mmCIF file of N, CA, C and O in Angstrom:
data_model
loop_
_atom_site.group_PDB
_atom_site.id
_atom_site.type_symbol
_atom_site.label_atom_id
_atom_site.label_comp_id
_atom_site.label_asym_id
_atom_site.label_seq_id
_atom_site.Cartn_x
_atom_site.Cartn_y
_atom_site.Cartn_z
ATOM 1 N N MET W 9 35.206 33.972 88.771
ATOM 2 C CA MET W 9 34.298 33.921 87.643
ATOM 3 C C MET W 9 33.981 35.334 87.186
ATOM 4 O O MET W 9 34.051 36.276 87.951
ATOM 5 N N SER W 10 33.590 35.445 85.949
ATOM 6 C CA SER W 10 33.241 36.754 85.416
ATOM 7 C C SER W 10 31.802 37.109 85.768
ATOM 8 O O SER W 10 31.011 36.259 86.194
ATOM 9 N N ALA W 11 31.478 38.347 85.557
ATOM 10 C CA ALA W 11 30.107 38.803 85.817
ATOM 11 C C ALA W 11 29.127 38.064 84.915
ATOM 12 O O ALA W 11 27.999 37.780 85.317
ATOM 13 N N HIS W 12 29.575 37.729 83.709
ATOM 14 C CA HIS W 12 28.699 37.015 82.776
ATOM 15 C C HIS W 12 28.404 35.607 83.285
ATOM 16 O O HIS W 12 27.267 35.149 83.231
ATOM 17 N N SER W 13 29.417 34.938 83.806
ATOM 18 C CA SER W 13 29.227 33.601 84.366
ATOM 19 C C SER W 13 28.345 33.656 85.603
ATOM 20 O O SER W 13 27.466 32.801 85.787
ATOM 21 N N ASP W 14 28.577 34.663 86.432
ATOM 22 C CA ASP W 14 27.763 34.827 87.638
ATOM 23 C C ASP W 14 26.295 35.010 87.284
ATOM 24 O O ASP W 14 25.408 34.434 87.918
ATOM 25 N N ARG W 15 26.042 35.824 86.272
ATOM 26 C CA ARG W 15 24.657 36.069 85.843
ATOM 27 C C ARG W 15 24.013 34.771 85.368
ATOM 28 O O ARG W 15 22.883 34.465 85.732
ATOM 29 N N LEU W 16 24.729 33.993 84.587
ATOM 30 C CA LEU W 16 24.191 32.736 84.076
ATOM 31 C C LEU W 16 23.940 31.749 85.216
ATOM 32 O O LEU W 16 22.900 31.080 85.249
ATOM 33 N N VAL W 17 24.856 31.673 86.173
ATOM 34 C CA VAL W 17 24.679 30.794 87.330
ATOM 35 C C VAL W 17 23.432 31.185 88.109
ATOM 36 O O VAL W 17 22.634 30.325 88.509
ATOM 37 N N ASP W 18 23.234 32.486 88.305
ATOM 38 C CA ASP W 18 22.047 32.959 89.027
ATOM 39 C C ASP W 18 20.759 32.584 88.308
ATOM 40 O O ASP W 18 19.789 32.156 88.934
ATOM 41 N N VAL W 19 20.748 32.739 86.999
ATOM 42 C CA VAL W 19 19.542 32.413 86.227
ATOM 43 C C VAL W 19 19.268 30.916 86.249
ATOM 44 O O VAL W 19 18.115 30.496 86.416
ATOM 45 N N VAL W 20 20.299 30.111 86.109
ATOM 46 C CA VAL W 20 20.098 28.663 86.153
ATOM 47 C C VAL W 20 19.596 28.238 87.528
ATOM 48 O O VAL W 20 18.665 27.424 87.637
ATOM 49 N N ALA W 21 20.160 28.797 88.582
ATOM 50 C CA ALA W 21 19.709 28.468 89.939
ATOM 51 C C ALA W 21 18.248 28.858 90.137
ATOM 52 O O ALA W 21 17.457 28.089 90.696
ATOM 53 N N ALA W 22 17.865 30.030 89.664
ATOM 54 C CA ALA W 22 16.472 30.475 89.788
ATOM 55 C C ALA W 22 15.547 29.587 88.964
ATOM 56 O O ALA W 22 14.440 29.249 89.404
ATOM 57 N N THR W 23 16.013 29.166 87.806
ATOM 58 C CA THR W 23 15.209 28.299 86.945
ATOM 59 C C THR W 23 14.969 26.945 87.609
ATOM 60 O O THR W 23 13.853 26.419 87.583
ATOM 61 N N VAL W 24 16.002 26.388 88.198
ATOM 62 C CA VAL W 24 15.862 25.112 88.907
ATOM 63 C C VAL W 24 14.899 25.268 90.088
ATOM 64 O O VAL W 24 14.053 24.390 90.333
ATOM 65 N N GLU W 25 15.003 26.386 90.776
ATOM 66 C CA GLU W 25 14.104 26.644 91.904
ATOM 67 C C GLU W 25 12.645 26.725 91.435
ATOM 68 O O GLU W 25 11.747 26.148 92.048
ATOM 69 N N VAL W 26 12.413 27.446 90.339
ATOM 70 C CA VAL W 26 11.056 27.558 89.799
ATOM 71 C C VAL W 26 10.549 26.192 89.346
ATOM 72 O O VAL W 26 9.393 25.825 89.594
ATOM 73 N N ALA W 27 11.415 25.417 88.715
ATOM 74 C CA ALA W 27 11.013 24.077 88.268
ATOM 75 C C ALA W 27 10.638 23.202 89.462
ATOM 76 O O ALA W 27 9.628 22.482 89.431
ATOM 77 N N ALA W 28 11.430 23.267 90.513
ATOM 78 C CA ALA W 28 11.146 22.473 91.710
ATOM 79 C C ALA W 28 9.834 22.900 92.359
ATOM 80 O O ALA W 28 9.014 22.051 92.743
ATOM 81 N N GLU W 29 9.619 24.206 92.469
ATOM 82 C CA GLU W 29 8.384 24.695 93.070
ATOM 83 C C GLU W 29 7.162 24.305 92.250
ATOM 84 O O GLU W 29 6.133 23.912 92.807
ATOM 85 N N SER W 30 7.269 24.414 90.928
ATOM 86 C CA SER W 30 6.120 24.030 90.108
ATOM 87 C C SER W 30 5.906 22.523 90.149
ATOM 88 O O SER W 30 4.768 22.049 90.090
ATOM 89 N N GLY W 31 6.981 21.755 90.304
ATOM 90 C CA GLY W 31 6.846 20.306 90.457
ATOM 91 C C GLY W 31 6.145 19.944 91.753
ATOM 92 O O GLY W 31 5.260 19.070 91.770
ATOM 93 N N HIS W 32 6.515 20.624 92.825
ATOM 94 C CA HIS W 32 5.863 20.377 94.124
ATOM 95 C C HIS W 32 4.384 20.764 94.081
ATOM 96 O O HIS W 32 3.557 20.151 94.753
ATOM 97 N N ALA W 33 4.057 21.783 93.294
ATOM 98 C CA ALA W 33 2.672 22.234 93.194
ATOM 99 C C ALA W 33 1.865 21.401 92.200
ATOM 100 O O ALA W 33 0.667 21.596 92.052
ATOM 101 N N GLY W 34 2.566 20.487 91.513
ATOM 102 C CA GLY W 34 1.882 19.658 90.517
ATOM 103 C C GLY W 34 1.582 20.397 89.226
ATOM 104 O O GLY W 34 0.724 19.980 88.455
ATOM 105 N N ALA W 35 2.299 21.488 88.989
ATOM 106 C CA ALA W 35 2.034 22.306 87.806
ATOM 107 C C ALA W 35 3.162 22.259 86.781
ATOM 108 O O ALA W 35 3.164 23.035 85.827
ATOM 109 N N PHE W 36 4.120 21.356 86.966
ATOM 110 C CA PHE W 36 5.235 21.277 86.028
ATOM 111 C C PHE W 36 4.776 20.534 84.781
ATOM 112 O O PHE W 36 4.401 19.377 84.828
ATOM 113 N N THR W 37 4.769 21.228 83.659
ATOM 114 C CA THR W 37 4.312 20.648 82.396
ATOM 115 C C THR W 37 5.409 20.777 81.355
ATOM 116 O O THR W 37 6.451 21.414 81.588
ATOM 117 N N ASP W 38 5.156 20.207 80.193
ATOM 118 C CA ASP W 38 6.102 20.354 79.082
ATOM 119 C C ASP W 38 6.281 21.827 78.714
ATOM 120 O O ASP W 38 7.384 22.259 78.394
ATOM 121 N N GLU W 39 5.177 22.578 78.780
ATOM 122 C CA GLU W 39 5.247 24.001 78.433
ATOM 123 C C GLU W 39 6.113 24.772 79.436
ATOM 124 O O GLU W 39 6.872 25.657 79.053
ATOM 125 N N VAL W 40 5.999 24.442 80.706
ATOM 126 C CA VAL W 40 6.837 25.086 81.721
ATOM 127 C C VAL W 40 8.298 24.750 81.460
ATOM 128 O O VAL W 40 9.165 25.628 81.493
ATOM 129 N N ALA W 41 8.578 23.503 81.175
ATOM 130 C CA ALA W 41 9.952 23.087 80.894
ATOM 131 C C ALA W 41 10.504 23.810 79.669
ATOM 132 O O ALA W 41 11.654 24.283 79.683
ATOM 133 N N GLN W 42 9.699 23.941 78.630
ATOM 134 C CA GLN W 42 10.141 24.630 77.420
ATOM 135 C C GLN W 42 10.401 26.111 77.696
ATOM 136 O O GLN W 42 11.383 26.674 77.208
ATOM 137 N N ALA W 43 9.525 26.729 78.483
ATOM 138 C CA ALA W 43 9.696 28.149 78.799
ATOM 139 C C ALA W 43 10.968 28.378 79.618
ATOM 140 O O ALA W 43 11.738 29.302 79.333
ATOM 141 N N LEU W 44 11.190 27.539 80.623
ATOM 142 C CA LEU W 44 12.385 27.693 81.458
ATOM 143 C C LEU W 44 13.657 27.443 80.645
ATOM 144 O O LEU W 44 14.659 28.145 80.807
ATOM 145 N N THR W 45 13.605 26.463 79.762
ATOM 146 C CA THR W 45 14.748 26.170 78.898
ATOM 147 C C THR W 45 15.034 27.346 77.968
ATOM 148 O O THR W 45 16.193 27.716 77.750
ATOM 149 N N ALA W 46 13.985 27.957 77.454
ATOM 150 C CA ALA W 46 14.157 29.117 76.573
ATOM 151 C C ALA W 46 14.784 30.290 77.321
ATOM 152 O O ALA W 46 15.651 30.985 76.777
ATOM 153 N N VAL W 47 14.375 30.500 78.560
ATOM 154 C CA VAL W 47 14.951 31.589 79.363
ATOM 155 C C VAL W 47 16.444 31.363 79.560
ATOM 156 O O VAL W 47 17.260 32.267 79.344
ATOM 157 N N VAL W 48 16.807 30.168 79.965
ATOM 158 C CA VAL W 48 18.230 29.870 80.177
ATOM 159 C C VAL W 48 19.004 30.022 78.870
ATOM 160 O O VAL W 48 20.104 30.593 78.851
ATOM 161 N N GLY W 49 18.434 29.558 77.767
ATOM 162 C CA GLY W 49 19.102 29.683 76.466
ATOM 163 C C GLY W 49 19.337 31.121 76.069
ATOM 164 O O GLY W 49 20.418 31.482 75.588
ATOM 165 N N LYS W 50 18.334 31.977 76.271
ATOM 166 C CA LYS W 50 18.485 33.389 75.911
ATOM 167 C C LYS W 50 19.516 34.085 76.789
ATOM 168 O O LYS W 50 20.327 34.869 76.296
ATOM 169 N N VAL W 51 19.489 33.819 78.074
ATOM 170 C CA VAL W 51 20.461 34.446 78.977
ATOM 171 C C VAL W 51 21.868 33.954 78.638
ATOM 172 O O VAL W 51 22.823 34.734 78.631
ATOM 173 N N ALA W 52 22.004 32.679 78.334
ATOM 174 C CA ALA W 52 23.314 32.137 77.966
ATOM 175 C C ALA W 52 23.830 32.783 76.688
ATOM 176 O O ALA W 52 25.010 33.153 76.605
ATOM 177 N N ALA W 53 22.962 32.949 75.707
ATOM 178 C CA ALA W 53 23.375 33.578 74.449
ATOM 179 C C ALA W 53 23.822 35.018 74.685
ATOM 180 O O ALA W 53 24.844 35.456 74.142
ATOM 181 N N ARG W 54 23.082 35.749 75.511
ATOM 182 C CA ARG W 54 23.475 37.124 75.821
ATOM 183 C C ARG W 54 24.791 37.168 76.582
ATOM 184 O O ARG W 54 25.629 38.042 76.345
ATOM 185 N N ALA W 55 24.970 36.252 77.507
ATOM 186 C CA ALA W 55 26.211 36.220 78.292
ATOM 187 C C ALA W 55 27.407 35.964 77.386
ATOM 188 O O ALA W 55 28.462 36.590 77.537
ATOM 189 N N VAL W 56 27.245 35.055 76.429
ATOM 190 C CA VAL W 56 28.334 34.757 75.492
ATOM 191 C C VAL W 56 28.620 35.977 74.624
ATOM 192 O O VAL W 56 29.782 36.357 74.428
ATOM 193 N N ASP W 57 27.563 36.611 74.098
ATOM 194 C CA ASP W 57 27.759 37.807 73.274
ATOM 195 C C ASP W 57 28.453 38.913 74.057
ATOM 196 O O ASP W 57 29.369 39.563 73.555
ATOM 197 N N ASP W 58 27.995 39.143 75.289
ATOM 198 C CA ASP W 58 28.599 40.183 76.120
ATOM 199 C C ASP W 58 30.062 39.869 76.428
ATOM 200 O O ASP W 58 30.918 40.753 76.400
ATOM 201 N N ALA W 59 30.354 38.605 76.718
ATOM 202 C CA ALA W 59 31.734 38.211 77.028
ATOM 203 C C ALA W 59 32.630 38.391 75.807
ATOM 204 O O ALA W 59 33.761 38.866 75.932
ATOM 205 N N GLU W 60 32.117 38.036 74.625
ATOM 206 C CA GLU W 60 32.911 38.219 73.411
ATOM 207 C C GLU W 60 33.163 39.697 73.143
ATOM 208 O O GLU W 60 34.275 40.092 72.811
ATOM 209 N N ARG W 61 32.132 40.526 73.308
ATOM 210 C CA ARG W 61 32.283 41.960 73.086
ATOM 211 C C ARG W 61 33.283 42.544 74.083
ATOM 212 O O ARG W 61 34.170 43.302 73.720
ATOM 213 N N ASP W 62 33.134 42.179 75.353
ATOM 214 C CA ASP W 62 34.047 42.697 76.373
ATOM 215 C C ASP W 62 35.479 42.245 76.109
ATOM 216 O O ASP W 62 36.421 43.008 76.310
ATOM 217 N N GLY W 63 35.642 41.009 75.651
ATOM 218 C CA GLY W 63 36.974 40.511 75.313
ATOM 219 C C GLY W 63 37.582 41.280 74.159
ATOM 220 O O GLY W 63 38.767 41.626 74.173
ATOM 221 N N PHE W 64 36.749 41.597 73.155
ATOM 222 C CA PHE W 64 37.241 42.378 72.018
ATOM 223 C C PHE W 64 37.652 43.770 72.464
ATOM 224 O O PHE W 64 38.720 44.260 72.119
ATOM 225 N N VAL W 65 36.791 44.413 73.259
ATOM 226 C CA VAL W 65 37.071 45.779 73.713
ATOM 227 C C VAL W 65 38.344 45.818 74.545
ATOM 228 O O VAL W 65 39.212 46.665 74.338
ATOM 229 N N SER W 66 38.483 44.879 75.488
ATOM 230 C CA SER W 66 39.683 44.898 76.329
ATOM 231 C C SER W 66 40.927 44.580 75.498
ATOM 232 O O SER W 66 41.990 45.157 75.729
ATOM 233 N N GLY W 67 40.795 43.693 74.529
ATOM 234 C CA GLY W 67 41.921 43.391 73.643
ATOM 235 C C GLY W 67 42.314 44.588 72.806
ATOM 236 O O GLY W 67 43.499 44.877 72.610
ATOM 237 N N TRP W 68 41.308 45.297 72.310
ATOM 238 C CA TRP W 68 41.566 46.501 71.529
ATOM 239 C C TRP W 68 42.256 47.552 72.384
ATOM 240 O O TRP W 68 43.230 48.178 71.964
ATOM 241 N N GLN W 69 41.772 47.750 73.605
ATOM 242 C CA GLN W 69 42.387 48.733 74.498
ATOM 243 C C GLN W 69 43.828 48.353 74.810
ATOM 244 O O GLN W 69 44.713 49.219 74.857
ATOM 245 N N GLU W 70 44.085 47.086 75.003
ATOM 246 C CA GLU W 70 45.446 46.630 75.275
ATOM 247 C C GLU W 70 46.356 46.906 74.078
ATOM 248 O O GLU W 70 47.497 47.345 74.237
ATOM 249 N N ALA W 71 45.846 46.670 72.878
ATOM 250 C CA ALA W 71 46.648 46.917 71.676
ATOM 251 C C ALA W 71 46.954 48.404 71.520
ATOM 252 O O ALA W 71 48.073 48.778 71.167
ATOM 253 N N VAL W 72 45.978 49.253 71.795
ATOM 254 C CA VAL W 72 46.206 50.696 71.693
ATOM 255 C C VAL W 72 47.234 51.143 72.721
ATOM 256 O O VAL W 72 48.127 51.939 72.415
ATOM 257 N N ARG W 73 47.137 50.626 73.949
ATOM 258 C CA ARG W 73 48.130 50.974 74.973
ATOM 259 C C ARG W 73 49.526 50.532 74.550
ATOM 260 O O ARG W 73 50.505 51.250 74.751
ATOM 261 N N ALA W 74 49.620 49.361 73.946
ATOM 262 C CA ALA W 74 50.921 48.871 73.492
ATOM 263 C C ALA W 74 51.487 49.777 72.408
ATOM 264 O O ALA W 74 52.688 50.060 72.385
ATOM 265 N N MET W 75 50.615 50.249 71.514
ATOM 266 C CA MET W 75 51.071 51.163 70.460
ATOM 267 C C MET W 75 51.556 52.481 71.064
ATOM 268 O O MET W 75 52.541 53.040 70.617
ATOM 269 N N GLU W 76 50.864 52.970 72.098
ATOM 270 C CA GLU W 76 51.267 54.213 72.733
ATOM 271 C C GLU W 76 52.630 54.073 73.395
ATOM 272 O O GLU W 76 53.446 54.974 73.340
ATOM 273 N N VAL W 77 52.881 52.928 74.001
ATOM 274 C CA VAL W 77 54.161 52.701 74.659
ATOM 275 C C VAL W 77 55.271 52.623 73.618
ATOM 276 O O VAL W 77 56.340 53.206 73.787
ATOM 277 N N GLU W 78 55.011 51.930 72.511
ATOM 278 C CA GLU W 78 56.021 51.789 71.462
ATOM 279 C C GLU W 78 56.332 53.119 70.799
ATOM 280 O O GLU W 78 57.477 53.461 70.553
ATOM 281 N N GLU W 79 55.304 53.877 70.473
ATOM 282 C CA GLU W 79 55.482 55.099 69.710
ATOM 283 C C GLU W 79 55.670 56.327 70.579
ATOM 284 O O GLU W 79 56.010 57.376 70.088
ATOM 285 N N GLY W 80 55.401 56.190 71.862
ATOM 286 C CA GLY W 80 55.412 57.377 72.716
ATOM 287 C C GLY W 80 54.077 58.092 72.561
ATOM 288 O O GLY W 80 53.436 58.010 71.538
ATOM 289 N N ALA W 81 53.670 58.795 73.550
ATOM 290 C CA ALA W 81 52.374 59.480 73.517
ATOM 291 C C ALA W 81 52.554 60.925 73.085
ATOM 292 O O ALA W 81 52.032 61.847 73.682
ATOM 293 N N ASP W 82 53.341 61.153 71.995
ATOM 294 C CA ASP W 82 53.641 62.515 71.578
ATOM 295 C C ASP W 82 52.590 63.102 70.653
ATOM 296 O O ASP W 82 52.698 64.240 70.250
ATOM 297 N N GLY W 83 51.595 62.380 70.295
ATOM 298 C CA GLY W 83 50.546 62.918 69.434
ATOM 299 C C GLY W 83 49.570 61.832 69.030
ATOM 300 O O GLY W 83 49.811 60.648 69.254
ATOM 301 N N ALA W 84 48.506 62.257 68.431
ATOM 302 C CA ALA W 84 47.472 61.308 68.008
ATOM 303 C C ALA W 84 47.879 60.648 66.703
ATOM 304 O O ALA W 84 48.527 61.256 65.853
ATOM 305 N N ARG W 85 47.515 59.408 66.569
ATOM 306 C CA ARG W 85 47.764 58.683 65.326
ATOM 307 C C ARG W 85 46.422 58.240 64.787
ATOM 308 O O ARG W 85 45.525 57.878 65.531
ATOM 309 N N VAL W 86 46.297 58.251 63.485
ATOM 310 C CA VAL W 86 45.063 57.830 62.834
ATOM 311 C C VAL W 86 45.349 56.531 62.096
ATOM 312 O O VAL W 86 46.310 56.443 61.337
ATOM 313 N N PHE W 87 44.533 55.552 62.350
ATOM 314 C CA PHE W 87 44.654 54.271 61.671
ATOM 315 C C PHE W 87 43.462 54.124 60.745
ATOM 316 O O PHE W 87 42.316 54.201 61.183
ATOM 317 N N ARG W 88 43.711 53.927 59.492
ATOM 318 C CA ARG W 88 42.635 53.763 58.523
ATOM 319 C C ARG W 88 42.383 52.265 58.319
ATOM 320 O O ARG W 88 43.317 51.499 58.115
ATOM 321 N N ILE W 89 41.130 51.914 58.399
ATOM 322 C CA ILE W 89 40.741 50.519 58.161
ATOM 323 C C ILE W 89 39.927 50.514 56.870
ATOM 324 O O ILE W 89 38.855 51.112 56.790
ATOM 325 N N HIS W 90 40.475 49.874 55.871
ATOM 326 C CA HIS W 90 39.816 49.836 54.572
ATOM 327 C C HIS W 90 38.908 48.617 54.501
ATOM 328 O O HIS W 90 39.301 47.518 54.853
ATOM 329 N N GLN W 91 37.712 48.856 54.027
ATOM 330 C CA GLN W 91 36.769 47.751 53.860
ATOM 331 C C GLN W 91 37.014 47.074 52.537
ATOM 332 O O GLN W 91 37.275 47.737 51.526
ATOM 333 N N ALA W 92 36.908 45.771 52.539
ATOM 334 C CA ALA W 92 37.039 45.024 51.294
ATOM 335 C C ALA W 92 35.798 45.268 50.443
ATOM 336 O O ALA W 92 34.683 45.354 50.959
ATOM 337 N N GLU W 93 36.003 45.412 49.164
ATOM 338 C CA GLU W 93 34.861 45.624 48.276
ATOM 339 C C GLU W 93 34.256 44.286 47.915
ATOM 340 O O GLU W 93 34.947 43.303 47.734
ATOM 341 N N ASP W 94 32.928 44.280 47.858
ATOM 342 C CA ASP W 94 32.215 43.032 47.513
ATOM 343 C C ASP W 94 32.223 42.768 46.048
ATOM 344 O O ASP W 94 32.272 43.496 45.208
#
């Protein structure tokens, strides 16, 4: 598993533990459930964003390495990315 998945698993496990403890204490309410759900949702969203960013970065690095192998590493190349006009 990736570090992002591990982080999400840890947060979900901790959330379940907190829910169980508050249930045993008789303090589990709708508000507690909503708060715990929000925590898991935010961590999941961050994990997805981080995984997408890391995937893009590693893909970009792989593409650059492939270009270096094809062209040889005899000098720097500049790639211009033109923005579309609105």
